[in-house]
GROMACS .gro file of C-alpha atoms in nm:
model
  409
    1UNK     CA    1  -5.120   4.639   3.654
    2UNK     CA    2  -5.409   4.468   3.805
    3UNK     CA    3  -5.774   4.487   3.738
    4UNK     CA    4  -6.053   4.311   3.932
    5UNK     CA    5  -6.271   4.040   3.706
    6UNK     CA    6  -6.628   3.992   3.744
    7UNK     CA    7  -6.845   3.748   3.596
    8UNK     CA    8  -6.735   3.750   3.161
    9UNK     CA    9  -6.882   3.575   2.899
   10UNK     CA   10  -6.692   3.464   2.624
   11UNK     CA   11  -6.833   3.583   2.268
   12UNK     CA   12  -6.754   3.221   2.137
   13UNK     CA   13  -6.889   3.014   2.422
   14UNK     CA   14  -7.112   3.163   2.676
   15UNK     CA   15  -6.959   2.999   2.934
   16UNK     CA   16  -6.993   3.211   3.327
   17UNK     CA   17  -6.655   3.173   3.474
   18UNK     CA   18  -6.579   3.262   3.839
   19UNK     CA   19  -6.452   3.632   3.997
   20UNK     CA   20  -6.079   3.587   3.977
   21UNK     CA   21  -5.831   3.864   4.002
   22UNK     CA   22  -5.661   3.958   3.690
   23UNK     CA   23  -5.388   4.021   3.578
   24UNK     CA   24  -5.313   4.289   3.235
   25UNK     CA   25  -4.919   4.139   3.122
   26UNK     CA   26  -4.675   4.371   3.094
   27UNK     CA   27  -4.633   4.280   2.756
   28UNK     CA   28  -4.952   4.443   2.688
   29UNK     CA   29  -4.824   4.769   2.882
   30UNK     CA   30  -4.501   4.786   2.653
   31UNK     CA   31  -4.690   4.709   2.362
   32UNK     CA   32  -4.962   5.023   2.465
   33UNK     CA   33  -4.629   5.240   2.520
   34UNK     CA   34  -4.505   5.121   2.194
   35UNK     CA   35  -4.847   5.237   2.064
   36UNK     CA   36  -4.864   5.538   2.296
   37UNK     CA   37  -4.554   5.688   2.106
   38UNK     CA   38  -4.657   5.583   1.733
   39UNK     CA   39  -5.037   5.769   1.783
   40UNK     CA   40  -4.814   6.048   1.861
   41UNK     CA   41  -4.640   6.068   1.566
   42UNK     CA   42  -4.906   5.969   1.329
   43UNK     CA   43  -5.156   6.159   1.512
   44UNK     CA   44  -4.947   6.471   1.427
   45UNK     CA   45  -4.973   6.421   1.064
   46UNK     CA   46  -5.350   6.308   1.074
   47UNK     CA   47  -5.413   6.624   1.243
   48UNK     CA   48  -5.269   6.867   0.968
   49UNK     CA   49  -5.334   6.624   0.659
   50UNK     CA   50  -5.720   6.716   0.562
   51UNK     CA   51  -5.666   7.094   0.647
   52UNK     CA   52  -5.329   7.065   0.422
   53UNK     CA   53  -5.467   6.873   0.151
   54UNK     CA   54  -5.814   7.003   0.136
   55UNK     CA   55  -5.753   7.418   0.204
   56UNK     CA   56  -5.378   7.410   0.136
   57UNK     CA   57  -5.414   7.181  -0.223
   58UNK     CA   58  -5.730   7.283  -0.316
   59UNK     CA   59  -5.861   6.919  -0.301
   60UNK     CA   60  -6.222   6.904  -0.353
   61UNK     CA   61  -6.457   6.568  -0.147
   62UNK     CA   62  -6.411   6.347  -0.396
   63UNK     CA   63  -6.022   6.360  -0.455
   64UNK     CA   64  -6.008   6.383  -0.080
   65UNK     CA   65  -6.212   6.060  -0.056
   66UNK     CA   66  -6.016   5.915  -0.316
   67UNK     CA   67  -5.690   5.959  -0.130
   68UNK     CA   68  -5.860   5.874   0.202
   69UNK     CA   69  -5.954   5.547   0.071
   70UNK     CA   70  -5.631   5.491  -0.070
   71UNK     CA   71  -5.498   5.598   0.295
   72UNK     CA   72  -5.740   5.352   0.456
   73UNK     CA   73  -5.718   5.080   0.191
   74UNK     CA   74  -5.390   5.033   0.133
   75UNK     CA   75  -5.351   4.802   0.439
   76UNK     CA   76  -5.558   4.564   0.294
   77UNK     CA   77  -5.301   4.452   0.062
   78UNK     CA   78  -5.074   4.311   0.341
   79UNK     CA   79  -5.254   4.285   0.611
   80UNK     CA   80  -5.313   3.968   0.563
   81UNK     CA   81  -4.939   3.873   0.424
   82UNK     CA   82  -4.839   4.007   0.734
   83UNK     CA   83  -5.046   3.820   0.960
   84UNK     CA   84  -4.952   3.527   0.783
   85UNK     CA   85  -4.565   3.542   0.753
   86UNK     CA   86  -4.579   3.671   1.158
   87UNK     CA   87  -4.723   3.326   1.255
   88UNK     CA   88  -4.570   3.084   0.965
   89UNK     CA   89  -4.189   3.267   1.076
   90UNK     CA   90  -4.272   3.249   1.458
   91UNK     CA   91  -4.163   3.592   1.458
   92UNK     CA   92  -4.511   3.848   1.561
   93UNK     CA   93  -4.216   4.120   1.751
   94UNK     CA   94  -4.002   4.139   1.383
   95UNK     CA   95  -4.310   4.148   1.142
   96UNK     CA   96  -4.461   4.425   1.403
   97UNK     CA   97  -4.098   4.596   1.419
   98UNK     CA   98  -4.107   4.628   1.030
   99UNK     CA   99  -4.422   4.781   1.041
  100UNK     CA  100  -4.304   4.992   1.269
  101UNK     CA  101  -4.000   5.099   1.083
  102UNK     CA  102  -4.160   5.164   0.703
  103UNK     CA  103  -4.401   5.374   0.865
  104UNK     CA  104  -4.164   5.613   1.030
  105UNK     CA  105  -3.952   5.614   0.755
  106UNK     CA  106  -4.280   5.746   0.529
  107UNK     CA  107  -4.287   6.022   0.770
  108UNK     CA  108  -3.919   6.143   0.609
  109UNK     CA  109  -4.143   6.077   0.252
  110UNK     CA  110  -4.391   6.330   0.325
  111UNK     CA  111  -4.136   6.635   0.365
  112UNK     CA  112  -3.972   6.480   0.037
  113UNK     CA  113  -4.291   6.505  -0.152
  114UNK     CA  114  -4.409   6.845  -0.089
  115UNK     CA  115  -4.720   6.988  -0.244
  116UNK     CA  116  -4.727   6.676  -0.512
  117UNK     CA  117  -5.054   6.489  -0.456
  118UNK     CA  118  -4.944   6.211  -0.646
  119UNK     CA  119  -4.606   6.183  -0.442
  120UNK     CA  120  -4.844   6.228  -0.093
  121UNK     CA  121  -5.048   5.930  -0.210
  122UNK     CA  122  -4.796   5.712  -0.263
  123UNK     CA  123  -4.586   5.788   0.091
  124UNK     CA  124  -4.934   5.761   0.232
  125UNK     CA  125  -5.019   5.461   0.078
  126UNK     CA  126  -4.665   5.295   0.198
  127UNK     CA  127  -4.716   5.444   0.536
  128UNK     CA  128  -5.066   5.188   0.587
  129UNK     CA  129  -4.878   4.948   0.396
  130UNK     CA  130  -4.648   4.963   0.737
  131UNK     CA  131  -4.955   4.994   0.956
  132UNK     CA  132  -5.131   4.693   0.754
  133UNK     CA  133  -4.823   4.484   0.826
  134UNK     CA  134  -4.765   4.556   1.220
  135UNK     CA  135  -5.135   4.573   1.317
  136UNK     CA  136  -5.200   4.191   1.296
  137UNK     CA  137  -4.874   4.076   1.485
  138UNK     CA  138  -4.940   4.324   1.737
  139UNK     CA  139  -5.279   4.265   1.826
  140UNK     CA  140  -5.201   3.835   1.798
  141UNK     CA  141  -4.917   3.950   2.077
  142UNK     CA  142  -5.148   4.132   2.277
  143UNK     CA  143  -5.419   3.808   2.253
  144UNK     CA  144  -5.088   3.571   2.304
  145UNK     CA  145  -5.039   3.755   2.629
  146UNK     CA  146  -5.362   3.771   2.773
  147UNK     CA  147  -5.596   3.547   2.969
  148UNK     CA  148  -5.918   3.421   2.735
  149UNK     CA  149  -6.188   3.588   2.989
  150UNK     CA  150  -5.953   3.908   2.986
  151UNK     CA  151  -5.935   3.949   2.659
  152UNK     CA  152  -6.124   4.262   2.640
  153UNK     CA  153  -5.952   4.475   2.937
  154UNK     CA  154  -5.654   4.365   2.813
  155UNK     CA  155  -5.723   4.541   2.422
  156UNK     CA  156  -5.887   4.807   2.643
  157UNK     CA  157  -5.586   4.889   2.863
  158UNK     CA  158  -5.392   4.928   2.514
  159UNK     CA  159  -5.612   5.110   2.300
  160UNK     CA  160  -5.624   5.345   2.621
  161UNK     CA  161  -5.268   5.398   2.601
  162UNK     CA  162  -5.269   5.408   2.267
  163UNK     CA  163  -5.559   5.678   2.255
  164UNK     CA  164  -5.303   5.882   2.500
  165UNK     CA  165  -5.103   5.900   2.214
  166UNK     CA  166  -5.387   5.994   1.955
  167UNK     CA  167  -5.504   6.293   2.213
  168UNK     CA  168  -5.123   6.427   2.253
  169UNK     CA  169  -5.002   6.389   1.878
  170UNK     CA  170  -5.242   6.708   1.766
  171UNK     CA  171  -5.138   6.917   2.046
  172UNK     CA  172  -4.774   6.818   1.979
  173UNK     CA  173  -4.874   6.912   1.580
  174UNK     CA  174  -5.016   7.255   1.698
  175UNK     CA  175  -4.717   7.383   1.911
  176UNK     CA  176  -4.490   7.279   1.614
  177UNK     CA  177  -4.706   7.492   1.340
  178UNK     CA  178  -4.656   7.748   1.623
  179UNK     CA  179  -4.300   7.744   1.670
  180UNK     CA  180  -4.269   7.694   1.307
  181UNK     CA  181  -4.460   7.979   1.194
  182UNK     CA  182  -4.698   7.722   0.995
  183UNK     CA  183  -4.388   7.441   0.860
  184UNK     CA  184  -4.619   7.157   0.715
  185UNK     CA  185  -4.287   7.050   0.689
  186UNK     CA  186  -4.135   7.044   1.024
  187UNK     CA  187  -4.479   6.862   1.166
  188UNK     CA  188  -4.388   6.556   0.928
  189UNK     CA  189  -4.004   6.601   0.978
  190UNK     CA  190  -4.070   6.598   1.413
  191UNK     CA  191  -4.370   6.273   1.379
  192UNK     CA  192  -4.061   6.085   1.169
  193UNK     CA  193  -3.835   6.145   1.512
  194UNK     CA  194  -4.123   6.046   1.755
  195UNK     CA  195  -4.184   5.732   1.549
  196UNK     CA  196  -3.815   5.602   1.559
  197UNK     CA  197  -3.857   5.657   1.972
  198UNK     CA  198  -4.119   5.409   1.914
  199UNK     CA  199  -3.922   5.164   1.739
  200UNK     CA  200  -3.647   5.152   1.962
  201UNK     CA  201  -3.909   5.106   2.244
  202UNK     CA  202  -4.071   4.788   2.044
  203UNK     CA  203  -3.747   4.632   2.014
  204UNK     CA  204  -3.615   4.686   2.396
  205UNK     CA  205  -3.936   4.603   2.629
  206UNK     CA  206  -4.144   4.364   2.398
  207UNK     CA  207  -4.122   4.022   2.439
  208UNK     CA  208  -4.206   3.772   2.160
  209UNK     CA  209  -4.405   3.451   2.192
  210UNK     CA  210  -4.208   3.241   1.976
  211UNK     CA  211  -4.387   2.883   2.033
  212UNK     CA  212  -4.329   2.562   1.924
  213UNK     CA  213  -4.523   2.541   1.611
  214UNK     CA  214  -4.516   2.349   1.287
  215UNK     CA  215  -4.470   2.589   1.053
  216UNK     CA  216  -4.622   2.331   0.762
  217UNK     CA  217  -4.906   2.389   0.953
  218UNK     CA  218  -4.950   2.761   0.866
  219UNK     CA  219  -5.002   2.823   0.507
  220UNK     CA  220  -5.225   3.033   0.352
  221UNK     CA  221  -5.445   2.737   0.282
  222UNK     CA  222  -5.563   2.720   0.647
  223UNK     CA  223  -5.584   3.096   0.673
  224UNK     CA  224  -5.867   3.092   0.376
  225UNK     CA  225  -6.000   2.770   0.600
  226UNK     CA  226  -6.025   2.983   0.897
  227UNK     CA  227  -6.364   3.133   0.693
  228UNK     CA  228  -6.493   2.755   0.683
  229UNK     CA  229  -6.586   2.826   1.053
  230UNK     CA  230  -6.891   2.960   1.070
  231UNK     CA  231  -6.875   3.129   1.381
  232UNK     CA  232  -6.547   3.359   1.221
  233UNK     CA  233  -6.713   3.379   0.913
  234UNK     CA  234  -6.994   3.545   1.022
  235UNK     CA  235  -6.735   3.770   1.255
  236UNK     CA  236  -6.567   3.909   0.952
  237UNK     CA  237  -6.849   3.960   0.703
  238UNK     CA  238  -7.049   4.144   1.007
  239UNK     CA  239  -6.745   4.366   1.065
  240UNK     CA  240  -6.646   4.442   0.657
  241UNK     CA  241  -7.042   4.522   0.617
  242UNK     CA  242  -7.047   4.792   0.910
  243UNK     CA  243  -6.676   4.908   0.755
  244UNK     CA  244  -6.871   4.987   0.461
  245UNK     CA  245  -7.129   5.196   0.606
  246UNK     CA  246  -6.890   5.387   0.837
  247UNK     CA  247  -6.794   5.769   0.774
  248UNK     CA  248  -6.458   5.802   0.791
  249UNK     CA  249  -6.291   5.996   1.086
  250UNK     CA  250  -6.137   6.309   0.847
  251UNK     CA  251  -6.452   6.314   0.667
  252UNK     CA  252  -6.598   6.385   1.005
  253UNK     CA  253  -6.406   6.642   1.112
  254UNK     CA  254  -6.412   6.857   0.766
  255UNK     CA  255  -6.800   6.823   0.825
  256UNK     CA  256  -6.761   6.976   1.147
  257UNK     CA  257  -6.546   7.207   1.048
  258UNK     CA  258  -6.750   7.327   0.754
  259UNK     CA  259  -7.114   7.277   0.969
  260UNK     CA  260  -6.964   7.507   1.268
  261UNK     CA  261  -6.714   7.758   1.021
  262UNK     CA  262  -6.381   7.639   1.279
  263UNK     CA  263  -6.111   7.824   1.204
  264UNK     CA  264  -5.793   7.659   1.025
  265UNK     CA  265  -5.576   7.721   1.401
  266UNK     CA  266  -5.833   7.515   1.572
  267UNK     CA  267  -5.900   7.239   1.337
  268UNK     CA  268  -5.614   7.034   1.464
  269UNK     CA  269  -5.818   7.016   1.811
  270UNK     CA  270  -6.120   6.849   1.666
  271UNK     CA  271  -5.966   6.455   1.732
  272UNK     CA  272  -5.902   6.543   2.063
  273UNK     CA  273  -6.255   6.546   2.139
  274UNK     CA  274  -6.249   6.192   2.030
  275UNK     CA  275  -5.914   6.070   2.181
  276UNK     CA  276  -6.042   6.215   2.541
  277UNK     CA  277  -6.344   6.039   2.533
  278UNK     CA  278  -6.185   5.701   2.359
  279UNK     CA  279  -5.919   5.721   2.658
  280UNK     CA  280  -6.138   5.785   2.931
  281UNK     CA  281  -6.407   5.442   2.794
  282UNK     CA  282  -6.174   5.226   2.662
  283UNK     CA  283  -6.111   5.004   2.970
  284UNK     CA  284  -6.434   5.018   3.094
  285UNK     CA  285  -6.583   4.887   2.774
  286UNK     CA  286  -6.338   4.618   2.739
  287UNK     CA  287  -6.472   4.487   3.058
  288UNK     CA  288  -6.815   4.542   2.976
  289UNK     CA  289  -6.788   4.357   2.695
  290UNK     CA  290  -6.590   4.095   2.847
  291UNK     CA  291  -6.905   4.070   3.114
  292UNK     CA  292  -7.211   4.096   2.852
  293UNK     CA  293  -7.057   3.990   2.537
  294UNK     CA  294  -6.822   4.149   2.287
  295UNK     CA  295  -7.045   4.161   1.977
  296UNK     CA  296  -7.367   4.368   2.176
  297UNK     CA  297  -7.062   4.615   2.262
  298UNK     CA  298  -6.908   4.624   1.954
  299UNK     CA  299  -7.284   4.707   1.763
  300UNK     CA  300  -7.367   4.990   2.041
  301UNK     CA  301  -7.054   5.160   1.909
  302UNK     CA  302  -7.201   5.194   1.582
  303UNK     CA  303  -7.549   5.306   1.716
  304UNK     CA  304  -7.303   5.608   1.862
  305UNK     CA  305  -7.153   5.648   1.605
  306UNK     CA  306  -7.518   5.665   1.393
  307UNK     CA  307  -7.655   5.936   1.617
  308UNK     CA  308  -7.267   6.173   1.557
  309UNK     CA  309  -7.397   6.166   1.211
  310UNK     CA  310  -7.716   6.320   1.296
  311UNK     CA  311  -7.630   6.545   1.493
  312UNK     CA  312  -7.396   6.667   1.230
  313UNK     CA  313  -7.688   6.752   1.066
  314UNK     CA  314  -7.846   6.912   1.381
  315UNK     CA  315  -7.886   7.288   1.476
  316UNK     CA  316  -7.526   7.517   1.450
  317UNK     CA  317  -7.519   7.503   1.797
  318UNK     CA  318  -7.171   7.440   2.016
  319UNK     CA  319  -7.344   7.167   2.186
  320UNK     CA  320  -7.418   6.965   1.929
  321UNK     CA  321  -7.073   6.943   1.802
  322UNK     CA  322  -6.952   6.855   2.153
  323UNK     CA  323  -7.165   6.572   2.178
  324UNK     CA  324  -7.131   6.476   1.837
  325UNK     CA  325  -6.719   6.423   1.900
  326UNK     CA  326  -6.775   6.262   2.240
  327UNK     CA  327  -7.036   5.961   2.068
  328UNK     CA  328  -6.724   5.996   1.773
  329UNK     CA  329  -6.478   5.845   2.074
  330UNK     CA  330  -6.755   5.614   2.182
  331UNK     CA  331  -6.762   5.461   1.864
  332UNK     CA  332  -6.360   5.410   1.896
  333UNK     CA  333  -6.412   5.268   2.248
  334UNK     CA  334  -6.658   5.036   2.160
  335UNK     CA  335  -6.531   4.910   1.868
  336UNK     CA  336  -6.199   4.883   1.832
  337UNK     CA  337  -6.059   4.671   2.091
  338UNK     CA  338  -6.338   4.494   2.109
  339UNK     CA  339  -6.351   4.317   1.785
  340UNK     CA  340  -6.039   4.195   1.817
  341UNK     CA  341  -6.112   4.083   2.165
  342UNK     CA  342  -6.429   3.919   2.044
  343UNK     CA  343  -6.232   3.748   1.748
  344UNK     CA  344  -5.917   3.619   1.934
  345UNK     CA  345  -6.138   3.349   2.058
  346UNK     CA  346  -6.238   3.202   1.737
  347UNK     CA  347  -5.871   3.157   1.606
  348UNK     CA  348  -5.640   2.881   1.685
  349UNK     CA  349  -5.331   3.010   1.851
  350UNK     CA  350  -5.100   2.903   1.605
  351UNK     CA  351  -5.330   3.131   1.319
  352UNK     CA  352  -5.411   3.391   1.577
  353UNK     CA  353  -5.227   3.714   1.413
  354UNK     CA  354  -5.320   3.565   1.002
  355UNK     CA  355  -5.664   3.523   1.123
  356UNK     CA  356  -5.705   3.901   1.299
  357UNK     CA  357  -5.520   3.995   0.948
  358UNK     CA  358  -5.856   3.813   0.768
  359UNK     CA  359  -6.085   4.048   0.985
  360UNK     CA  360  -5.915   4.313   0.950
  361UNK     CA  361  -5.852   4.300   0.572
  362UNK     CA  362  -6.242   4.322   0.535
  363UNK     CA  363  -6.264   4.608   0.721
  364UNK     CA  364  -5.989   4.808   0.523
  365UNK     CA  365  -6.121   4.659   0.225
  366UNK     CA  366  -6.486   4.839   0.357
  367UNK     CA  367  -6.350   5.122   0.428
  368UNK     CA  368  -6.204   5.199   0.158
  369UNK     CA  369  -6.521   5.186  -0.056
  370UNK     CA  370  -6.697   5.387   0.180
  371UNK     CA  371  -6.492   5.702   0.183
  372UNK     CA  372  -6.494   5.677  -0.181
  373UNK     CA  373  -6.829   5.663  -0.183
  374UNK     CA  374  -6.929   5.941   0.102
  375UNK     CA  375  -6.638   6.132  -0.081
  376UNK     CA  376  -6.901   6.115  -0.428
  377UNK     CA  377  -7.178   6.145  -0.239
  378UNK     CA  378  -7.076   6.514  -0.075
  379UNK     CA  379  -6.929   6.626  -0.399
  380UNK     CA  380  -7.298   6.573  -0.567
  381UNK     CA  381  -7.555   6.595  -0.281
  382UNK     CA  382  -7.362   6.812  -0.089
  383UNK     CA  383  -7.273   6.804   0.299
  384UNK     CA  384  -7.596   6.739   0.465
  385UNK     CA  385  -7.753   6.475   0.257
  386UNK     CA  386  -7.439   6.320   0.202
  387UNK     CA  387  -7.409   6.293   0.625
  388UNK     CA  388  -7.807   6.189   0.654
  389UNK     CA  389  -7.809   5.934   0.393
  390UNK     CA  390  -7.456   5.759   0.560
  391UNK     CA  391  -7.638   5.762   0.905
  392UNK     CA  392  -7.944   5.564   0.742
  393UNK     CA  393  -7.733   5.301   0.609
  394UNK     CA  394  -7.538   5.299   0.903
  395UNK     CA  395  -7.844   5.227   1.109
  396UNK     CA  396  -8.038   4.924   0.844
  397UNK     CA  397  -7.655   4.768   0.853
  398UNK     CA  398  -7.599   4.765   1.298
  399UNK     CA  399  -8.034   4.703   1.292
  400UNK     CA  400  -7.982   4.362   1.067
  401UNK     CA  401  -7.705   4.267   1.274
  402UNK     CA  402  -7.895   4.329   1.599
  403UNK     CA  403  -8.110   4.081   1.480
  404UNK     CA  404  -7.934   3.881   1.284
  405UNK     CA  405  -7.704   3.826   1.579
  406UNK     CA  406  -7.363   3.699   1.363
  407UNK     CA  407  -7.244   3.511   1.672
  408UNK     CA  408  -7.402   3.254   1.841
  409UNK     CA  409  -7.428   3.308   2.201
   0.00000   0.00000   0.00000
């Protein structure tokens, strides 16, 4: 797959380089497939789980925040022991692969732990426990395989195939309630099938990037050193400090489905608002953001994302929930791929996949507090002051960062 290059500027450097003509590795296509076919599966389950949990359990916002955050946090354990043993081991495709593996396998957990909510934490909390562990490796192979100034197409052209994945796994999830006559259990039982396709894919078309490295060289003594550099440092506080004031995406779509009275059949529809427009931006922002800058992208996702929230809050009209879920996938095209994009710069190759693990830790980490906290903040303010008061933060956070301007340019 080619792309033509313009004029980029790297986030790190600055530095104008001249139009070339590109060129997006195919290990970056097999990784998106591998990607492509995971969303699927775990887009099925992400589809159902708020409606099942919430309306099916009788959760109320703050248990379902509680086990969001758990969901969301849970990575944030390994993420970083992931990242670290993928690059000290000189093995990113195995690491990835075992990801890969525990989180289909949690698939098969779900059907064994029926209406439990204890038993659904923990599968769910194993199942980002895989996701922790394969996200780092992956995205360091991605990086690995790409040119510096094409950086961000390349995370684009994945997260677009990867967003194919997130827009087909609810429809897939919808046709199987249908056939089912409403099976919670044969949606999880059909993702755990779609996410062993995905394995096998990983381990046939992916290549690794072994290197020659010394591995006494990678401990986790230089990762903590990577946050001597200023320019990463700033990166990842930056990033955790917007993870904080983020909404979470179920969270989102319960508010919409509660603001607009959807009914229970349709809710399973709502991401695809968000994958369509995520799929249809991703490359083009990637190459935006290779062109202007990564971190100007990366905080105009967030502004999106800021006016969603409002309009959440808006008039009970159609409209406003359509545009609400297409700034939703702007946020997810901006964001994303980007920040890894504008990270892989800072990190030396041979700490490239524990040092995306460091970033991405303190987003987890972030994000995890804040669907706690919107969770307690909708159980005692209720929906619409819960929703106004995340937007405001939201807004003081990606305003002091505007101006702050983490990375040098």
């Amino acid at each position: 797959m080619y792309i033509a290059a313009s004029r980029t500027s790297d986030l790190a450097t600055g530095e104008n380089r001249k139009p070339a003509l590109k060129r997006v590795s195919a290990n970056v296509v097999a990784l998106g497939m591998v990607s492509l076919v995971t969303d699927v599966s775990s887009e099925m389950v992400t589809a159902v789980l708020p409606l099942y949990l919430v309306l099916g359990l009788g959760l109320n916002p703050l248990q379902f925040g509680l086990l969001d955050g758990l969901y969301a946090g849970a990575t944030a354990l390994v993420r970083v022991l992931g990242g670290h043993l993928a690059d000290r081991w000189r093995r990113l495709k195995a690491v990835a692969g075992f990801g890969y593996g525990l989180s289909a396998v949690c698939k098969l957990g779900l059907v064994a732990a029926g209406s439990s909510v204890a038993a659904i934490g923990v599968v769910l909390a194993a199942d980002r426990t895989g996701k922790g562990v394969r996200t780092a490796p992956r995205d360091a192979l991605i990086s690995l395989s790409s040119e510096p100034d094409a950086l961000g197409r390349s995370f684009g052209v994945h997260r677009a195939l990867d967003t194919v994945g997130a827009f087909l796994g609810p429809l897939v999830a919808m046709a199987v309630l249908a056939l089912s006559l409403g099976s919670y259990t044969s949606v999880f039982f059909t993702s755990f099938c779609v996410a062993a396709i995905a394995v096998l894919l990983l381990a046939l078309f992916v290549r690794d990037h072994p290197g020659g490295v010394d591995r006494a060289a990678v401990s986790l003594r230089t990762a903590v050193g990577l946050l001597k550099q200023s320019d990463f440092r700033r990166v990842t506080l930056w990033a955790a400090l917007l993870g904080l004031v983020t909404v979470g995406d179920s969270f989102v779509y319960l508010a919409l489905q509660r603001r607009w009275e959807i009914a229970a059949t349709f809710f399973p529809l709502l991401p695809l608002g968000t994958a369509g427009v995520y799929l249809v931006l991703a490359v083009p922002l990637g190459k935006l953001a290779d062109r202007i800058g990564r971190w100007p992208v990366f905080l105009g996702g967030h502004v999106a994302l800021c006016l969603a929230l409002v309009l959440l809050c808006g008039p009970a009209a159609l409209v406003f929930a359509v545009v609400a879920l297409g700034l939703h996938g702007v946020f997810y095209a901006a964001t994303d791929g980007v920040l890894m994009a504008a990270a892989g710069p800072l990190i030396p190759r041979d700490l490239r996949a524990t040092g995306m693990a460091v970033v991405q830790t303190g987003q987890a980490v972030a994000r995890m507090l804040s669907s706690v906290l919107f969770g307690l903040a909708w159980t005692l303010w209720d929906l619409t002051p819960a929703v106004l008061v995340a937007a405001g933060c939201l807004a003081v956070v990606a305003l002091a960062a505007a101006f702050v301007k983490p990375v040098r340019p």
